[in-house]
Amino acid sequence: RHARAQSKALAWMLKQQKANGDLRGGRGGRMYCHGMASFALSESLAITGDQRTKPYVQRAVNYSIAAQHPTGGGWRYQPHDQGDMSQFGWQVMALRSAQFAGVEISATTRQLNTRFLRSVLHGKAGGLASYRPLQQASRTMTAEALVCRAFLKWPRNEAAIQEGVQFVMGELPGSGKKNFYYWYYASLALHQVQGPQWQRWNQALQRELLGLQRQQGEQAGSWDPDTVWGAYGGRAYSTAMAALCLEVYYRYLPLYQ
């Protein structure tokens, strides 16, 4: 029943793309914007199979690859910047969805992805991750790295995965600041792993996230931007991230299963 609105939104996004594939737009998010927009276009192609969007996805992929740091393998705010884990996750998600949709990703790009991810890993088993190389590990970046392990099709390393999972489980939804960005990647990661940790996380996520949704008035259905990063992206960002948290149940099969 939302097909017409989705079609109009997709058409608008396609019109914003520059000839070289750039989807950053004129706002301040820079490569964040390109990564998220590329992810949306790749998902649209993967889900619908509408080949009219494939050239746009291909150009977006080409721009991402051209913007990747040539030796470190990451992405940051501007093309060719030394990478950070936060930007990296969105690019990996976009490229993986493009692959699902039939767009080829070069072996060189995949090798550089592996090089960057390894550069931010920490912990006895390599299951923790930091925002940038040599920095302290954080739960948000550890969750994002767990997702990237799965989507880059790394062999399952039980010790590293459990080390990361235990670290993430140290802050369930409701036990710290409201951070939909963290909740999204942690939901994705734990859904991949499954097991009792996923069940505990999922119960806490549903309790907190659904309880925060506006139920009445003109803003019914949305989520308030009074969260970590919410002030930057506003109500649209907060609502989109909350919706993405709830999408993991049916969009992604557990890749390790």
mmCIF file of C-alpha atoms in Angstrom:
data_model
loop_
_atom_site.group_PDB
_atom_site.id
_atom_site.type_symbol
_atom_site.label_atom_id
_atom_site.label_comp_id
_atom_site.label_asym_id
_atom_site.label_seq_id
_atom_site.Cartn_x
_atom_site.Cartn_y
_atom_site.Cartn_z
ATOM 1 C CA ARG A 1 0.000 0.000 0.000
ATOM 2 C CA HIS A 2 3.036 2.296 0.181
ATOM 3 C CA ALA A 3 4.302 1.414 -3.298
ATOM 4 C CA ARG A 4 3.505 4.807 -4.817
ATOM 5 C CA ALA A 5 5.326 6.732 -2.086
ATOM 6 C CA GLN A 6 8.306 4.380 -2.288
ATOM 7 C CA SER A 7 8.432 4.725 -6.067
ATOM 8 C CA LYS A 8 8.434 8.516 -5.825
ATOM 9 C CA ALA A 9 11.165 8.455 -3.181
ATOM 10 C CA LEU A 10 13.302 6.142 -5.314
ATOM 11 C CA ALA A 11 12.813 8.335 -8.392
ATOM 12 C CA TRP A 12 13.885 11.393 -6.389
ATOM 13 C CA MET A 13 17.019 9.637 -5.151
ATOM 14 C CA LEU A 14 17.986 8.575 -8.661
ATOM 15 C CA LYS A 15 17.733 12.165 -9.834
ATOM 16 C CA GLN A 16 20.178 13.275 -7.125
ATOM 17 C CA GLN A 17 22.979 11.025 -8.363
ATOM 18 C CA LYS A 18 25.813 12.745 -10.189
ATOM 19 C CA ALA A 19 27.274 11.332 -13.401
ATOM 20 C CA ASN A 20 30.205 9.783 -11.494
ATOM 21 C CA GLY A 21 27.842 7.936 -9.129
ATOM 22 C CA ASP A 22 28.172 10.373 -6.201
ATOM 23 C CA LEU A 23 25.126 10.311 -3.897
ATOM 24 C CA ARG A 24 26.526 12.525 -1.134
ATOM 25 C CA GLY A 25 24.217 15.462 -1.824
ATOM 26 C CA GLY A 26 24.770 18.924 -0.400
ATOM 27 C CA ARG A 27 24.390 18.187 3.315
ATOM 28 C CA GLY A 28 27.097 17.620 5.907
ATOM 29 C CA GLY A 29 27.130 13.811 6.083
ATOM 30 C CA ARG A 30 29.391 13.402 3.066
ATOM 31 C CA MET A 31 30.404 9.745 2.644
ATOM 32 C CA TYR A 32 27.812 8.723 5.248
ATOM 33 C CA CYS A 33 25.155 10.044 2.879
ATOM 34 C CA HIS A 34 26.633 8.205 -0.080
ATOM 35 C CA GLY A 35 26.909 4.939 1.855
ATOM 36 C CA MET A 36 23.343 5.052 3.163
ATOM 37 C CA ALA A 37 21.865 6.155 -0.179
ATOM 38 C CA SER A 38 23.837 3.462 -2.009
ATOM 39 C CA PHE A 39 22.564 0.920 0.519
ATOM 40 C CA ALA A 40 18.974 2.011 -0.158
ATOM 41 C CA LEU A 41 19.393 1.781 -3.939
ATOM 42 C CA SER A 42 21.137 -1.595 -3.712
ATOM 43 C CA GLU A 43 18.398 -2.955 -1.446
ATOM 44 C CA SER A 44 15.740 -1.709 -3.861
ATOM 45 C CA LEU A 45 17.395 -3.521 -6.765
ATOM 46 C CA ALA A 46 18.027 -6.674 -4.722
ATOM 47 C CA ILE A 47 14.439 -6.884 -3.473
ATOM 48 C CA THR A 48 12.506 -5.816 -6.594
ATOM 49 C CA GLY A 49 14.825 -7.013 -9.350
ATOM 50 C CA ASP A 50 13.911 -3.869 -11.326
ATOM 51 C CA GLN A 51 16.809 -3.698 -13.784
ATOM 52 C CA ARG A 52 16.116 -0.029 -14.575
ATOM 53 C CA THR A 53 17.905 0.880 -11.346
ATOM 54 C CA LYS A 54 20.961 -1.331 -11.966
ATOM 55 C CA PRO A 55 23.018 1.347 -13.829
ATOM 56 C CA TYR A 56 22.502 3.717 -10.882
ATOM 57 C CA VAL A 57 23.610 1.049 -8.414
ATOM 58 C CA GLN A 58 26.631 0.276 -10.581
ATOM 59 C CA ARG A 59 27.631 3.949 -10.654
ATOM 60 C CA ALA A 60 27.181 4.216 -6.874
ATOM 61 C CA VAL A 61 29.408 1.157 -6.404
ATOM 62 C CA ASN A 62 32.001 2.628 -8.755
ATOM 63 C CA TYR A 63 32.060 5.843 -6.729
ATOM 64 C CA SER A 64 32.459 3.930 -3.456
ATOM 65 C CA ILE A 65 35.344 1.917 -4.855
ATOM 66 C CA ALA A 66 37.002 5.051 -6.224
ATOM 67 C CA ALA A 67 36.601 6.745 -2.801
ATOM 68 C CA GLN A 68 38.122 3.861 -0.818
ATOM 69 C CA HIS A 69 41.504 4.550 0.743
ATOM 70 C CA PRO A 70 43.972 2.983 -1.711
ATOM 71 C CA THR A 71 46.112 1.188 0.887
ATOM 72 C CA GLY A 72 44.223 1.225 4.188
ATOM 73 C CA GLY A 73 40.978 -0.005 2.634
ATOM 74 C CA GLY A 74 38.557 2.145 4.623
ATOM 75 C CA TRP A 75 36.265 5.121 4.058
ATOM 76 C CA ARG A 76 35.773 8.340 5.988
ATOM 77 C CA TYR A 77 34.186 11.744 5.393
ATOM 78 C CA GLN A 78 35.884 12.563 2.100
ATOM 79 C CA PRO A 79 37.091 10.261 -0.693
ATOM 80 C CA HIS A 80 40.503 8.682 0.006
ATOM 81 C CA ASP A 81 40.489 9.657 3.701
ATOM 82 C CA GLN A 82 42.019 7.161 6.122
ATOM 83 C CA GLY A 83 39.034 5.069 7.154
ATOM 84 C CA ASP A 84 36.915 4.700 10.270
ATOM 85 C CA MET A 85 34.793 1.728 11.321
ATOM 86 C CA SER A 86 31.526 3.671 11.391
ATOM 87 C CA GLN A 87 31.740 4.699 7.732
ATOM 88 C CA PHE A 88 33.113 1.276 6.795
ATOM 89 C CA GLY A 89 30.010 -0.593 7.945
ATOM 90 C CA TRP A 90 27.640 1.351 5.691
ATOM 91 C CA GLN A 91 29.894 0.824 2.682
ATOM 92 C CA VAL A 92 30.143 -2.902 3.368
ATOM 93 C CA MET A 93 26.352 -3.151 3.674
ATOM 94 C CA ALA A 94 25.861 -1.235 0.406
ATOM 95 C CA LEU A 95 28.434 -3.297 -1.499
ATOM 96 C CA ARG A 96 27.066 -6.576 -0.145
ATOM 97 C CA SER A 97 23.516 -5.668 -1.168
ATOM 98 C CA ALA A 98 24.817 -4.682 -4.604
ATOM 99 C CA GLN A 99 26.419 -8.114 -4.864
ATOM 100 C CA PHE A 100 23.105 -9.749 -3.979
ATOM 101 C CA ALA A 101 21.577 -7.684 -6.783
ATOM 102 C CA GLY A 102 24.100 -8.951 -9.330
ATOM 103 C CA VAL A 103 26.715 -6.168 -9.339
ATOM 104 C CA GLU A 104 30.289 -7.447 -9.370
ATOM 105 C CA ILE A 105 32.723 -6.316 -6.649
ATOM 106 C CA SER A 106 36.396 -6.671 -7.507
ATOM 107 C CA ALA A 107 38.771 -8.928 -5.601
ATOM 108 C CA THR A 108 40.968 -5.897 -4.868
ATOM 109 C CA THR A 109 38.109 -4.108 -3.108
ATOM 110 C CA ARG A 110 37.347 -7.205 -1.051
ATOM 111 C CA GLN A 111 41.003 -7.570 -0.062
ATOM 112 C CA LEU A 112 41.165 -3.927 1.013
ATOM 113 C CA ASN A 113 37.988 -4.416 3.063
ATOM 114 C CA THR A 114 39.633 -7.292 4.908
ATOM 115 C CA ARG A 115 42.774 -5.234 5.496
ATOM 116 C CA PHE A 116 40.854 -2.354 7.062
ATOM 117 C CA LEU A 117 38.655 -4.536 9.260
ATOM 118 C CA ARG A 118 41.689 -6.352 10.637
ATOM 119 C CA SER A 119 43.342 -3.012 11.421
ATOM 120 C CA VAL A 120 40.637 -2.039 13.956
ATOM 121 C CA LEU A 121 40.276 -5.385 15.748
ATOM 122 C CA HIS A 122 41.247 -5.807 19.406
ATOM 123 C CA GLY A 123 40.878 -8.287 22.239
ATOM 124 C CA LYS A 124 42.439 -11.619 23.052
ATOM 125 C CA ALA A 125 40.552 -13.319 20.213
ATOM 126 C CA GLY A 126 40.242 -10.294 17.918
ATOM 127 C CA GLY A 127 36.521 -9.975 18.587
ATOM 128 C CA LEU A 128 36.446 -6.320 19.667
ATOM 129 C CA ALA A 129 36.757 -3.289 17.411
ATOM 130 C CA SER A 130 37.570 0.418 17.611
ATOM 131 C CA TYR A 131 36.453 3.459 15.644
ATOM 132 C CA ARG A 132 39.898 3.840 14.059
ATOM 133 C CA PRO A 133 43.110 1.767 14.223
ATOM 134 C CA LEU A 134 44.970 1.912 17.568
ATOM 135 C CA GLN A 135 42.018 3.462 19.409
ATOM 136 C CA GLN A 136 40.126 1.876 22.300
ATOM 137 C CA ALA A 137 37.435 -0.671 21.451
ATOM 138 C CA SER A 138 33.787 0.384 21.817
ATOM 139 C CA ARG A 139 30.545 -1.572 21.885
ATOM 140 C CA THR A 140 29.096 0.224 18.864
ATOM 141 C CA MET A 141 32.123 -0.426 16.686
ATOM 142 C CA THR A 142 32.377 -4.015 17.946
ATOM 143 C CA ALA A 143 28.768 -4.628 16.903
ATOM 144 C CA GLU A 144 29.423 -3.079 13.485
ATOM 145 C CA ALA A 145 32.559 -5.201 13.049
ATOM 146 C CA LEU A 146 30.610 -8.369 13.892
ATOM 147 C CA VAL A 147 28.161 -7.493 11.124
ATOM 148 C CA CYS A 148 31.008 -6.860 8.687
ATOM 149 C CA ARG A 149 32.565 -10.233 9.509
ATOM 150 C CA ALA A 150 29.356 -11.920 8.378
ATOM 151 C CA PHE A 151 28.752 -9.779 5.307
ATOM 152 C CA LEU A 152 32.359 -10.066 4.149
ATOM 153 C CA LYS A 153 31.908 -13.843 4.480
ATOM 154 C CA TRP A 154 34.776 -14.381 6.895
ATOM 155 C CA PRO A 155 35.019 -17.957 8.225
ATOM 156 C CA ARG A 156 33.264 -18.303 11.553
ATOM 157 C CA ASN A 157 35.725 -17.741 14.406
ATOM 158 C CA GLU A 158 33.829 -18.824 17.494
ATOM 159 C CA ALA A 159 36.255 -17.330 20.014
ATOM 160 C CA ALA A 160 36.282 -13.919 18.307
ATOM 161 C CA ILE A 161 32.517 -13.867 17.824
ATOM 162 C CA GLN A 162 31.784 -14.775 21.431
ATOM 163 C CA GLU A 163 34.271 -12.194 22.676
ATOM 164 C CA GLY A 164 32.477 -9.533 20.662
ATOM 165 C CA VAL A 165 29.008 -10.755 21.634
ATOM 166 C CA GLN A 166 29.823 -10.730 25.367
ATOM 167 C CA PHE A 167 31.129 -7.161 25.066
ATOM 168 C CA VAL A 168 27.995 -5.997 23.244
ATOM 169 C CA MET A 169 25.733 -7.757 25.762
ATOM 170 C CA GLY A 170 27.240 -5.569 28.475
ATOM 171 C CA GLU A 171 24.889 -2.754 27.400
ATOM 172 C CA LEU A 172 21.384 -3.855 26.493
ATOM 173 C CA PRO A 173 18.715 -1.398 25.299
ATOM 174 C CA GLY A 174 17.455 0.391 28.383
ATOM 175 C CA SER A 175 20.715 0.111 30.331
ATOM 176 C CA GLY A 176 22.515 3.093 28.784
ATOM 177 C CA LYS A 177 21.860 6.112 26.613
ATOM 178 C CA LYS A 178 19.298 5.697 23.849
ATOM 179 C CA ASN A 179 21.477 5.038 20.818
ATOM 180 C CA PHE A 180 19.553 3.729 17.805
ATOM 181 C CA TYR A 181 22.743 3.516 15.752
ATOM 182 C CA TYR A 182 24.238 1.123 18.279
ATOM 183 C CA TRP A 183 20.974 -0.780 18.663
ATOM 184 C CA TYR A 184 20.761 -1.287 14.894
ATOM 185 C CA TYR A 185 24.196 -2.810 14.413
ATOM 186 C CA ALA A 186 23.955 -4.830 17.614
ATOM 187 C CA SER A 187 20.586 -6.217 16.469
ATOM 188 C CA LEU A 188 22.059 -7.154 13.107
ATOM 189 C CA ALA A 189 25.092 -8.772 14.718
ATOM 190 C CA LEU A 190 23.230 -10.761 17.351
ATOM 191 C CA HIS A 191 20.586 -11.861 14.854
ATOM 192 C CA GLN A 192 23.415 -13.357 12.793
ATOM 193 C CA VAL A 193 24.750 -15.236 15.807
ATOM 194 C CA GLN A 194 21.336 -16.294 17.179
ATOM 195 C CA GLY A 195 21.206 -18.214 20.478
ATOM 196 C CA PRO A 196 20.255 -17.011 23.990
ATOM 197 C CA GLN A 197 22.131 -13.717 23.622
ATOM 198 C CA TRP A 198 19.953 -12.762 20.656
ATOM 199 C CA GLN A 199 16.826 -13.683 22.593
ATOM 200 C CA ARG A 200 17.823 -11.489 25.543
ATOM 201 C CA TRP A 201 18.763 -8.581 23.308
ATOM 202 C CA ASN A 202 15.595 -8.887 21.245
ATOM 203 C CA GLN A 203 13.366 -8.797 24.321
ATOM 204 C CA ALA A 204 15.097 -5.665 25.611
ATOM 205 C CA LEU A 205 15.035 -4.028 22.171
ATOM 206 C CA GLN A 206 11.322 -4.580 21.644
ATOM 207 C CA ARG A 207 10.481 -3.367 25.137
ATOM 208 C CA GLU A 208 12.499 -0.152 24.802
ATOM 209 C CA LEU A 209 12.063 0.669 21.121
ATOM 210 C CA LEU A 210 8.344 0.054 20.803
ATOM 211 C CA GLY A 211 7.741 1.913 24.048
ATOM 212 C CA LEU A 212 9.441 5.003 22.635
ATOM 213 C CA GLN A 213 7.357 5.256 19.465
ATOM 214 C CA ARG A 214 4.929 8.196 19.323
ATOM 215 C CA GLN A 215 1.361 6.910 19.565
ATOM 216 C CA GLN A 216 -0.721 10.073 19.109
ATOM 217 C CA GLY A 217 -0.789 13.416 17.332
ATOM 218 C CA GLU A 218 0.764 14.577 14.084
ATOM 219 C CA GLN A 219 4.006 12.742 14.873
ATOM 220 C CA ALA A 220 2.350 9.387 15.604
ATOM 221 C CA GLY A 221 4.437 6.490 14.361
ATOM 222 C CA SER A 222 7.732 8.367 14.603
ATOM 223 C CA TRP A 223 10.522 8.368 17.174
ATOM 224 C CA ASP A 224 11.765 11.499 18.933
ATOM 225 C CA PRO A 225 15.345 12.599 18.152
ATOM 226 C CA ASP A 226 16.352 12.744 21.839
ATOM 227 C CA THR A 227 18.952 10.021 21.311
ATOM 228 C CA VAL A 228 22.689 9.780 20.681
ATOM 229 C CA TRP A 229 23.165 11.347 17.203
ATOM 230 C CA GLY A 230 19.466 12.225 17.054
ATOM 231 C CA ALA A 231 20.208 15.943 17.179
ATOM 232 C CA TYR A 232 22.234 15.596 13.956
ATOM 233 C CA GLY A 233 19.671 13.699 11.893
ATOM 234 C CA GLY A 234 16.422 14.764 13.514
ATOM 235 C CA ARG A 235 13.136 12.884 13.567
ATOM 236 C CA ALA A 236 13.596 11.374 10.090
ATOM 237 C CA TYR A 237 16.949 9.857 11.081
ATOM 238 C CA SER A 238 15.672 8.548 14.414
ATOM 239 C CA THR A 239 12.583 7.004 12.841
ATOM 240 C CA ALA A 240 14.591 5.446 10.006
ATOM 241 C CA MET A 241 17.098 3.886 12.422
ATOM 242 C CA ALA A 242 14.296 2.542 14.614
ATOM 243 C CA ALA A 243 12.637 1.009 11.550
ATOM 244 C CA LEU A 244 15.942 -0.543 10.493
ATOM 245 C CA CYS A 245 16.276 -2.116 13.952
ATOM 246 C CA LEU A 246 12.900 -3.787 13.429
ATOM 247 C CA GLU A 247 13.751 -4.886 9.863
ATOM 248 C CA VAL A 248 16.432 -7.428 10.752
ATOM 249 C CA TYR A 249 13.821 -10.085 11.551
ATOM 250 C CA TYR A 250 12.723 -10.530 7.950
ATOM 251 C CA ARG A 251 15.310 -8.872 5.697
ATOM 252 C CA TYR A 252 18.385 -10.916 6.616
ATOM 253 C CA LEU A 253 18.689 -14.622 7.191
ATOM 254 C CA PRO A 254 21.307 -15.575 9.786
ATOM 255 C CA LEU A 255 24.279 -16.036 7.469
ATOM 256 C CA TYR A 256 26.092 -18.343 9.889
ATOM 257 C CA GLN A 257 23.179 -20.802 10.050
#
